[in-house]
PDB file of C-alpha atoms in Angstrom:
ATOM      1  CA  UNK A 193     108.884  -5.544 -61.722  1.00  0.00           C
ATOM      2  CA  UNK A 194     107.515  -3.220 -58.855  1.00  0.00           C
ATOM      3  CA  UNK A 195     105.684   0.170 -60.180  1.00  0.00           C
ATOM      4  CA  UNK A 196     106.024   3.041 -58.029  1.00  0.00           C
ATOM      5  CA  UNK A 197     104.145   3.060 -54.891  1.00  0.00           C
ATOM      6  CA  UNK A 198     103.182   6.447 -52.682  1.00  0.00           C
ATOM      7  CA  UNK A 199     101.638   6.065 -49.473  1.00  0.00           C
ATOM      8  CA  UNK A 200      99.642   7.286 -48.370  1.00  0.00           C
ATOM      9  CA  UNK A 201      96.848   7.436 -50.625  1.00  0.00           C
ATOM     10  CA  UNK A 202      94.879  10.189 -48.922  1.00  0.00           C
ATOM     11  CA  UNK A 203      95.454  12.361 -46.135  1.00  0.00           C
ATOM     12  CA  UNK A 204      93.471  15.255 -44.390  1.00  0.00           C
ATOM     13  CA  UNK A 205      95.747  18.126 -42.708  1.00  0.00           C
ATOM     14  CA  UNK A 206      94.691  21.789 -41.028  1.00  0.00           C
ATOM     15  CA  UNK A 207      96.342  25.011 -41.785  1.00  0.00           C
ATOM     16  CA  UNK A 208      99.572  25.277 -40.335  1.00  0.00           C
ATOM     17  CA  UNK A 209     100.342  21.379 -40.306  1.00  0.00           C
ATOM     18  CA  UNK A 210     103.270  19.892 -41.625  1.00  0.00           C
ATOM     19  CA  UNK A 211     103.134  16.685 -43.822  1.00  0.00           C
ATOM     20  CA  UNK A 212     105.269  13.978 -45.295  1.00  0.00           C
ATOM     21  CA  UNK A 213     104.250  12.189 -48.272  1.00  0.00           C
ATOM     22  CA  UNK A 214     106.709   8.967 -49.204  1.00  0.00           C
ATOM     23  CA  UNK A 215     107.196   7.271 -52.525  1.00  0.00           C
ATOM     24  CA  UNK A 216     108.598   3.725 -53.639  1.00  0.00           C
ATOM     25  CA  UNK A 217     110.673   4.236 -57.267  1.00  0.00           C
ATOM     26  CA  UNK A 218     110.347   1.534 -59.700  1.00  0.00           C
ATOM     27  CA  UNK A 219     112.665  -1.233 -59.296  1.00  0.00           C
ATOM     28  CA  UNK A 220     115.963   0.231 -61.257  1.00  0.00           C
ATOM     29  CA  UNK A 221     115.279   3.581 -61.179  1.00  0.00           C
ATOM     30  CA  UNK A 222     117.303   6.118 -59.395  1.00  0.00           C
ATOM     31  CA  UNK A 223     115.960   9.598 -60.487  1.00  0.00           C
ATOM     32  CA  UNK A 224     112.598  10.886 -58.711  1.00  0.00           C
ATOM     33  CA  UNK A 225     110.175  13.523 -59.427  1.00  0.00           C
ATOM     34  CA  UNK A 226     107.642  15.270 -57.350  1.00  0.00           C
ATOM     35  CA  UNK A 227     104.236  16.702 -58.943  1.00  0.00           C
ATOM     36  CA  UNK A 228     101.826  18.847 -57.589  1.00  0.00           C
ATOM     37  CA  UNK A 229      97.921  18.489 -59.874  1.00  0.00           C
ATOM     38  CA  UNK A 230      94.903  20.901 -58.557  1.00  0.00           C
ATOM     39  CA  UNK A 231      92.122  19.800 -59.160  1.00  0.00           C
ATOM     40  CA  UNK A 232      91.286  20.468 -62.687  1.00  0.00           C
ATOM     41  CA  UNK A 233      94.653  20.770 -63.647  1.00  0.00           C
ATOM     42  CA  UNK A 234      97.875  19.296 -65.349  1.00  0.00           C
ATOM     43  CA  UNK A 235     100.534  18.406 -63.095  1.00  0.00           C
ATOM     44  CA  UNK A 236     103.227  21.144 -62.062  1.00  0.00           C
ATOM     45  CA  UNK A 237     106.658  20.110 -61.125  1.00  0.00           C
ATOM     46  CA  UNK A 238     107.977  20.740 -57.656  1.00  0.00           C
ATOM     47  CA  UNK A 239     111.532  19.354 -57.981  1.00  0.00           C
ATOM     48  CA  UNK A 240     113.626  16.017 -58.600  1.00  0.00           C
ATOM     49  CA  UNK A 241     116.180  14.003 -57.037  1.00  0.00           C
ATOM     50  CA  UNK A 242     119.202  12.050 -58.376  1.00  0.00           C
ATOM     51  CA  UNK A 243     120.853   9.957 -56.461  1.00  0.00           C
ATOM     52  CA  UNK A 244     120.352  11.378 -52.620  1.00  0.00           C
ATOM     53  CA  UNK A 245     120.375  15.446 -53.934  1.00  0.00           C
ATOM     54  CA  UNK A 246     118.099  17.741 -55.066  1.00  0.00           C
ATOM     55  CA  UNK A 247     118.676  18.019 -59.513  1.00  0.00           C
ATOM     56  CA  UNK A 248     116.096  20.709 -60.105  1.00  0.00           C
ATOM     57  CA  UNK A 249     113.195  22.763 -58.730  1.00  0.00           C
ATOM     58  CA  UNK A 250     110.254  24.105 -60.431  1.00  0.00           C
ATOM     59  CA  UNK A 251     108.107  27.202 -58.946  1.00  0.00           C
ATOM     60  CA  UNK A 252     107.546  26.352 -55.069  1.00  0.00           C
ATOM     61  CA  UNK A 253     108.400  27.567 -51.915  1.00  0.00           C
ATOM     62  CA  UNK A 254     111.070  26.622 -49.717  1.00  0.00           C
ATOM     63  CA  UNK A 255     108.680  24.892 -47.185  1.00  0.00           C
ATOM     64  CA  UNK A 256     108.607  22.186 -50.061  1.00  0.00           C
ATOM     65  CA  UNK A 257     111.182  20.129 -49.488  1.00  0.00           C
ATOM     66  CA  UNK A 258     112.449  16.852 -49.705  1.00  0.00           C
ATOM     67  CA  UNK A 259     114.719  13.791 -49.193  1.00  0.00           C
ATOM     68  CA  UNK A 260     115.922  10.738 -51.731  1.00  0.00           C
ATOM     69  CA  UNK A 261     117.499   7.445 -49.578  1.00  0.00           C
ATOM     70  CA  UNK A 262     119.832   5.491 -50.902  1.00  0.00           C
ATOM     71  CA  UNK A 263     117.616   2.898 -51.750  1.00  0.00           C
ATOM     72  CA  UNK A 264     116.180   5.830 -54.212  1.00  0.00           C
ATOM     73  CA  UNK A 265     112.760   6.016 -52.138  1.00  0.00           C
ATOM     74  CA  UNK A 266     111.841   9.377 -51.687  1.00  0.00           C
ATOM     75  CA  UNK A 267     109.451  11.674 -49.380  1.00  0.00           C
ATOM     76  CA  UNK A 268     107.843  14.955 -49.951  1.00  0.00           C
ATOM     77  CA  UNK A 269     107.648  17.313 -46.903  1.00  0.00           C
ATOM     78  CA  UNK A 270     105.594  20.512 -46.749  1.00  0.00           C
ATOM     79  CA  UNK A 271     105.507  22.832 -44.022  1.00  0.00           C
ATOM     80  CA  UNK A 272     103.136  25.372 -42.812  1.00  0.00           C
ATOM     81  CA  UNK A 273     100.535  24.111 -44.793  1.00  0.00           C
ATOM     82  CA  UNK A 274      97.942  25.944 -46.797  1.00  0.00           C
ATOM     83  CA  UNK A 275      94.667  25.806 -48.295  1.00  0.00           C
ATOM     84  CA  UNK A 276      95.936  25.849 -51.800  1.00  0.00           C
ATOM     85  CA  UNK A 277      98.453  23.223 -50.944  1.00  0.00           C
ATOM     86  CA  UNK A 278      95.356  20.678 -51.297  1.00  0.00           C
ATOM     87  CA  UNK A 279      96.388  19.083 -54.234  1.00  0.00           C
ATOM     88  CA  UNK A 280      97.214  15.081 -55.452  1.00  0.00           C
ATOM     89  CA  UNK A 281     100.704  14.550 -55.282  1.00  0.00           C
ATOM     90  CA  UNK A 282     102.435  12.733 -57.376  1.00  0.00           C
ATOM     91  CA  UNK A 283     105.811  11.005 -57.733  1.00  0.00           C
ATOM     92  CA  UNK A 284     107.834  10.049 -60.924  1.00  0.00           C
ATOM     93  CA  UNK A 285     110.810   7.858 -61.457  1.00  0.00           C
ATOM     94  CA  UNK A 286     112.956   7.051 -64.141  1.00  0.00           C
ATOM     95  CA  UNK A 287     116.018   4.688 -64.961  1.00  0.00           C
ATOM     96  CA  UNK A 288     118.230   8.170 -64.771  1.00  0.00           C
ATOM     97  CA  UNK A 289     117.997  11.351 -64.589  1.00  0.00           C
ATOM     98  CA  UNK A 290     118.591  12.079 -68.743  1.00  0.00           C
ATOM     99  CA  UNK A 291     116.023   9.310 -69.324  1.00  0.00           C
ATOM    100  CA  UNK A 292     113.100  11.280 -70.642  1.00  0.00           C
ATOM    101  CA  UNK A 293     110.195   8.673 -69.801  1.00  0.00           C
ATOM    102  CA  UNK A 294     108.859   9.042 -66.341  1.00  0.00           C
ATOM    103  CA  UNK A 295     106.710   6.456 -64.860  1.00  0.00           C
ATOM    104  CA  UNK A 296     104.106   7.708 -62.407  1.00  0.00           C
ATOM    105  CA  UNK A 297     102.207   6.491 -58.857  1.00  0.00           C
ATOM    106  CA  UNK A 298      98.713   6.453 -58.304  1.00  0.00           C
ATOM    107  CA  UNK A 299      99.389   9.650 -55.994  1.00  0.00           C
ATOM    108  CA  UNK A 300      98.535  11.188 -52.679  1.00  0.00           C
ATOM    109  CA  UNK A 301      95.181  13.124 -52.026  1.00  0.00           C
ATOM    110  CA  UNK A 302      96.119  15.906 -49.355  1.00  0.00           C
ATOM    111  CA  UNK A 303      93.414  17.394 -48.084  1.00  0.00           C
ATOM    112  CA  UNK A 304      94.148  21.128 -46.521  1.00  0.00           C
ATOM    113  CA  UNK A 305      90.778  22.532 -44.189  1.00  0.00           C
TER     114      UNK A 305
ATOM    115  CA  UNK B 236     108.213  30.630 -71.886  1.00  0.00           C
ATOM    116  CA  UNK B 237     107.835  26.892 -72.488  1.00  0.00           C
ATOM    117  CA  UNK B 238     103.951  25.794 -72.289  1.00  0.00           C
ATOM    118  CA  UNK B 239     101.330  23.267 -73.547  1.00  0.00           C
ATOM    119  CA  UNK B 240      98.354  24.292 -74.576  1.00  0.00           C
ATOM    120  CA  UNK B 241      95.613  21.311 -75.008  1.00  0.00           C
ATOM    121  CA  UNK B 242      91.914  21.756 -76.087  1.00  0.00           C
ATOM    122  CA  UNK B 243      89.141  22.395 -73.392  1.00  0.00           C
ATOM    123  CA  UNK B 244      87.158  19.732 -72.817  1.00  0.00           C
ATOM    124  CA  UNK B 245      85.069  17.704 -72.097  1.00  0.00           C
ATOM    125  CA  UNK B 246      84.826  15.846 -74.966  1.00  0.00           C
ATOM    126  CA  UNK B 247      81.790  13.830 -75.166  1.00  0.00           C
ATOM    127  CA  UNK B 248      81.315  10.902 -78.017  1.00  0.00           C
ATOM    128  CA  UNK B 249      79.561   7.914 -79.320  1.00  0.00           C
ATOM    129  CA  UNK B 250      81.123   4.598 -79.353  1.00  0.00           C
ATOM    130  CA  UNK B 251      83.070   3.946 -82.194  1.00  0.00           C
ATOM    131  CA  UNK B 252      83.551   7.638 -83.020  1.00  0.00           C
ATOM    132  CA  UNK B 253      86.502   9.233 -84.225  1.00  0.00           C
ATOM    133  CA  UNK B 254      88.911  11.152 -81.723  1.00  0.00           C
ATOM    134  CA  UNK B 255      91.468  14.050 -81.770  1.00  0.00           C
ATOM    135  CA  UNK B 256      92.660  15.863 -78.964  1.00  0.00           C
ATOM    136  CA  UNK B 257      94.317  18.860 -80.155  1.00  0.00           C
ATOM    137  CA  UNK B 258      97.870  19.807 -78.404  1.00  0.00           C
ATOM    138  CA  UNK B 259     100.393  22.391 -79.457  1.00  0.00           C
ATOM    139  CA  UNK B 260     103.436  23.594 -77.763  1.00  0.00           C
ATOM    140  CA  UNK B 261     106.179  26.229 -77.274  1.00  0.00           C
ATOM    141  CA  UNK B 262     110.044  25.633 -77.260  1.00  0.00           C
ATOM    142  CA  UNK B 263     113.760  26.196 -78.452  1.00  0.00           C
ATOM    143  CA  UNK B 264     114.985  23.024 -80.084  1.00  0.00           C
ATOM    144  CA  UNK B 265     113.106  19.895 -80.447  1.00  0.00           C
ATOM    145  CA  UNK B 266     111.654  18.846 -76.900  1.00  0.00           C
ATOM    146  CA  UNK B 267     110.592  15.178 -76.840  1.00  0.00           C
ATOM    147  CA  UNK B 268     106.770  14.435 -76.701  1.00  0.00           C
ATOM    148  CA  UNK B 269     104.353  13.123 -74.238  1.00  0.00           C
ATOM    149  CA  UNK B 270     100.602  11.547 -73.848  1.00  0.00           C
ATOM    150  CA  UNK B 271      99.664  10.698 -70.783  1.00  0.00           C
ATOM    151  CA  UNK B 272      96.347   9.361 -69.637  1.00  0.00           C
ATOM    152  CA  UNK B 273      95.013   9.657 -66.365  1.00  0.00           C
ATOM    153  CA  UNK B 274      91.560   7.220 -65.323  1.00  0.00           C
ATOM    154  CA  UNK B 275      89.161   8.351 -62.523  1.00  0.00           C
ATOM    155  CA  UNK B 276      90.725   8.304 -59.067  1.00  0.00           C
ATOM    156  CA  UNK B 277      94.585   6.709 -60.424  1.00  0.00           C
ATOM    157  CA  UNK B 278      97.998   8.460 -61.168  1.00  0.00           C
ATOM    158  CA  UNK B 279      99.190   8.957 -64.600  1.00  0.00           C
ATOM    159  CA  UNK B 280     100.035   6.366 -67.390  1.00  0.00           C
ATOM    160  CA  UNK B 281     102.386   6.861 -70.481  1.00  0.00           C
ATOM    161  CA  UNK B 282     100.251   6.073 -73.315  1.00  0.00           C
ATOM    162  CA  UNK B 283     102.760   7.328 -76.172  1.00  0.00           C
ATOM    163  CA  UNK B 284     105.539   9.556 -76.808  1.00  0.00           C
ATOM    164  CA  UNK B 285     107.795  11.099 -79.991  1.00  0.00           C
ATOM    165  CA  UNK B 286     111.419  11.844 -79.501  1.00  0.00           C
ATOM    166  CA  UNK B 287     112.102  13.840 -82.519  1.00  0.00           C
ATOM    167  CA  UNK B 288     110.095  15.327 -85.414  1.00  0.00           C
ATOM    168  CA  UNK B 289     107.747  13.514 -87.998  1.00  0.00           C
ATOM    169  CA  UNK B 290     108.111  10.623 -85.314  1.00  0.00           C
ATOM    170  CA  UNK B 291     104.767   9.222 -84.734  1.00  0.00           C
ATOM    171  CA  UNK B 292     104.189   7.812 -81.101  1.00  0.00           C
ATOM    172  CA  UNK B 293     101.653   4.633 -81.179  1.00  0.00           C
ATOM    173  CA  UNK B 294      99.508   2.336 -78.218  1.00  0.00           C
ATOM    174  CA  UNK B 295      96.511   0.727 -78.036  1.00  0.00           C
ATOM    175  CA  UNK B 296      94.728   2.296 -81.439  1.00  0.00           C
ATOM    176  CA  UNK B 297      95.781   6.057 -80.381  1.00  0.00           C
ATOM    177  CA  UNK B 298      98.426   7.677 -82.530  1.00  0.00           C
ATOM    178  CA  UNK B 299     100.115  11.112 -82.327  1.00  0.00           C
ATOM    179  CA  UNK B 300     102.752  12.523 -84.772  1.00  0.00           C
ATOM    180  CA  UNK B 301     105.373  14.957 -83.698  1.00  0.00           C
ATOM    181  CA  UNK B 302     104.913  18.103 -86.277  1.00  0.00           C
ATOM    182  CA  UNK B 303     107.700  20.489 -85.925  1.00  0.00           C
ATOM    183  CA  UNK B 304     106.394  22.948 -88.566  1.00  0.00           C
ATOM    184  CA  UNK B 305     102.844  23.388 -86.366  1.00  0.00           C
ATOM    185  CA  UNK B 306     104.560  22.588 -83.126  1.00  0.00           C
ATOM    186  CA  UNK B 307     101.733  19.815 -82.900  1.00  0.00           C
ATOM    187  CA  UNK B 308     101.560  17.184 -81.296  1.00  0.00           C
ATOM    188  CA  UNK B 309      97.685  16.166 -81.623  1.00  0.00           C
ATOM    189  CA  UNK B 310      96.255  12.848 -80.248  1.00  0.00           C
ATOM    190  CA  UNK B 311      94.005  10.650 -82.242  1.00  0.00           C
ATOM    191  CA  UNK B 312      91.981   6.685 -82.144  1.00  0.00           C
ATOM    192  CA  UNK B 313      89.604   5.658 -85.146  1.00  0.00           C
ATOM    193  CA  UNK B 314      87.199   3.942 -82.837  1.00  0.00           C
ATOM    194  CA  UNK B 315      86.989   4.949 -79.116  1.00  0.00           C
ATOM    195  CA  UNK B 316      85.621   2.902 -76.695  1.00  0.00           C
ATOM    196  CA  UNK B 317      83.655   3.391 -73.433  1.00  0.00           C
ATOM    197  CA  UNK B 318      86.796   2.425 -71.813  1.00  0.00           C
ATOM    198  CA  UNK B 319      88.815   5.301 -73.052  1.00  0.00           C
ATOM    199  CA  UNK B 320      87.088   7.353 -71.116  1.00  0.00           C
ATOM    200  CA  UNK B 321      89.665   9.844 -69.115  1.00  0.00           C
ATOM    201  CA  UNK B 322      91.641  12.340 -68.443  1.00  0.00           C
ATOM    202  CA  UNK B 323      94.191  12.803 -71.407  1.00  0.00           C
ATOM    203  CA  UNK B 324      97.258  15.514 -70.476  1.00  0.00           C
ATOM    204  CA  UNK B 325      99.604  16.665 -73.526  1.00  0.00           C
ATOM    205  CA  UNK B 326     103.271  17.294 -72.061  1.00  0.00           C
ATOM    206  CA  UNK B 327     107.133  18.044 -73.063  1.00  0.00           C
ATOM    207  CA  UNK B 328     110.017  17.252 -71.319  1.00  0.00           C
ATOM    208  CA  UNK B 329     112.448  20.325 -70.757  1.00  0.00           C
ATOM    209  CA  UNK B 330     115.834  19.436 -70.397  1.00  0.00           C
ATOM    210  CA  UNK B 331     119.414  20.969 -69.158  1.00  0.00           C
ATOM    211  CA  UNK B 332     120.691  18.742 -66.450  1.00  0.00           C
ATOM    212  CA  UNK B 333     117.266  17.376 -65.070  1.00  0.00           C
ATOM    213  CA  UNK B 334     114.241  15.913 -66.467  1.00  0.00           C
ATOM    214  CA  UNK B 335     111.250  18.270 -66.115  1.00  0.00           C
ATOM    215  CA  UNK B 336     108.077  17.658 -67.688  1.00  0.00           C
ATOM    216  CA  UNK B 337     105.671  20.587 -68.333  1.00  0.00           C
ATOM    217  CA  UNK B 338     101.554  19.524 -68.857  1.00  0.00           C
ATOM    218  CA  UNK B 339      98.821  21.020 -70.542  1.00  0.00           C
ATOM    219  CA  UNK B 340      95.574  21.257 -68.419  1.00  0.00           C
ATOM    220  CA  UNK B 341      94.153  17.747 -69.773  1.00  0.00           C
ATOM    221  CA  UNK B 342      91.034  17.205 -72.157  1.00  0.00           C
ATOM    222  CA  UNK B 343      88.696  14.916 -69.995  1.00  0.00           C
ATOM    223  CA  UNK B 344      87.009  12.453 -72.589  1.00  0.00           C
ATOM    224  CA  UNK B 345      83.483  10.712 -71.996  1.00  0.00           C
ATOM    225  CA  UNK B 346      82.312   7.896 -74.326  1.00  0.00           C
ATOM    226  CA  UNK B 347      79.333   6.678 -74.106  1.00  0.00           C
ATOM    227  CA  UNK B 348      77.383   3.524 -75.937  1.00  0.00           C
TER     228      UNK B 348
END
């Protein structure tokens, strides 16, 4: 059984880029969740998506955004990016979205000079 | 509003050593439970979780017990090893149509011979 995948593993962007991080749900799973961790900090939830739609949305602006295929993979887009945006990223999946566990990548490093 | 509050590390011990990690939370209802570990420069892995209360969550020598009357949830291992060395985060799932989790700010631990 595949574990979730996210590619890629670091990235370095300017202000003002735009940036598209993707992520490979474990093999079964059709519910995906996007984290955002500062350094030094617990993860913060950006939003989810169940089957091809957006199921939720923590605190974050609307140039977060993302996609879910039907194959379940997912990608995390941010525009206009900021300083503070420099972060690890990381994606969750689970079997559904009511199923409580949530199994985690290794994460994307974004960079933001 | 909903939060986890863990203890501020870091949290430095001796081989062999006994460990807690203390972790409370707020909530309505009975949220289900969460330990996750994170190891230098990797995503996050489940180590244990409690669905309901007096449940006690169990893996690899660490043990946590889901106390409704403290709204605890604290981690503990008889005998760390140099290898548990981390990044432990504390965390509750919020539901209502999508699975959320919400993360306390992580208790690094150091062991060392």
């Amino acid at each position: 059984e595949t574990g979730v995948t996210q590619s890629p593993t670091h990235l370095i962007k300017t202000r003002g880029q735009q940036v598209t991080l993707r992520c490979s749900s474990q093999s079964g799973h059709n519910t995906v969740s996007w984290y955002q961790q500062a350094l030094g900090q617990g993860p913060q939830f950006i939003f989810q998506y169940y089957r091809e739609e957006e199921n939720g949305r923590g605190n974050f602006p609307p140039r977060f955004s993302g996609l879910q295929f039907p194959n379940y993979s997912s990608e995390l887009n941010v525009n206009a990016l900021e300083l503070d945006d420099s972060a690890l990223y990381l994606c969750a999946s689970s079997k559904d979205r009511g199923q409580e566990t949530q199994y985690f990548g290794p994460g994307t490093r974004l960079l933001v000079l | 509003g909903d939060s986890v509050t863990q203890m501020e590390g870091p949290v430095t011990l001796s081989e062999e050593a006994f460990l807690t990690i203390n972790c409370t939370y707020t909530a309505t209802g009975y949220p289900s439970l969460f330990w996750y570990v994170q190891y230098p420069g990797e995503g996050l892995q489940l180590l244990l979780k409690a669905t309901k209360a007096d449940d006690k969550g169990s893996n690899k020598g660490f043990e946590a017990t889901y106390r409704k009357e403290t709204t605890s949830f604290h981690l503990e291992k008889g005998s760390v090893q140099v290898s548990d060395s981390a990044v432990y985060f504390c965390a509750r799932r919020v539901s209502g149509g999508y699975n959320k989790l919400i993360f306390g700010a992580g208790t690094r631990l150091a062991v060392h011979p």
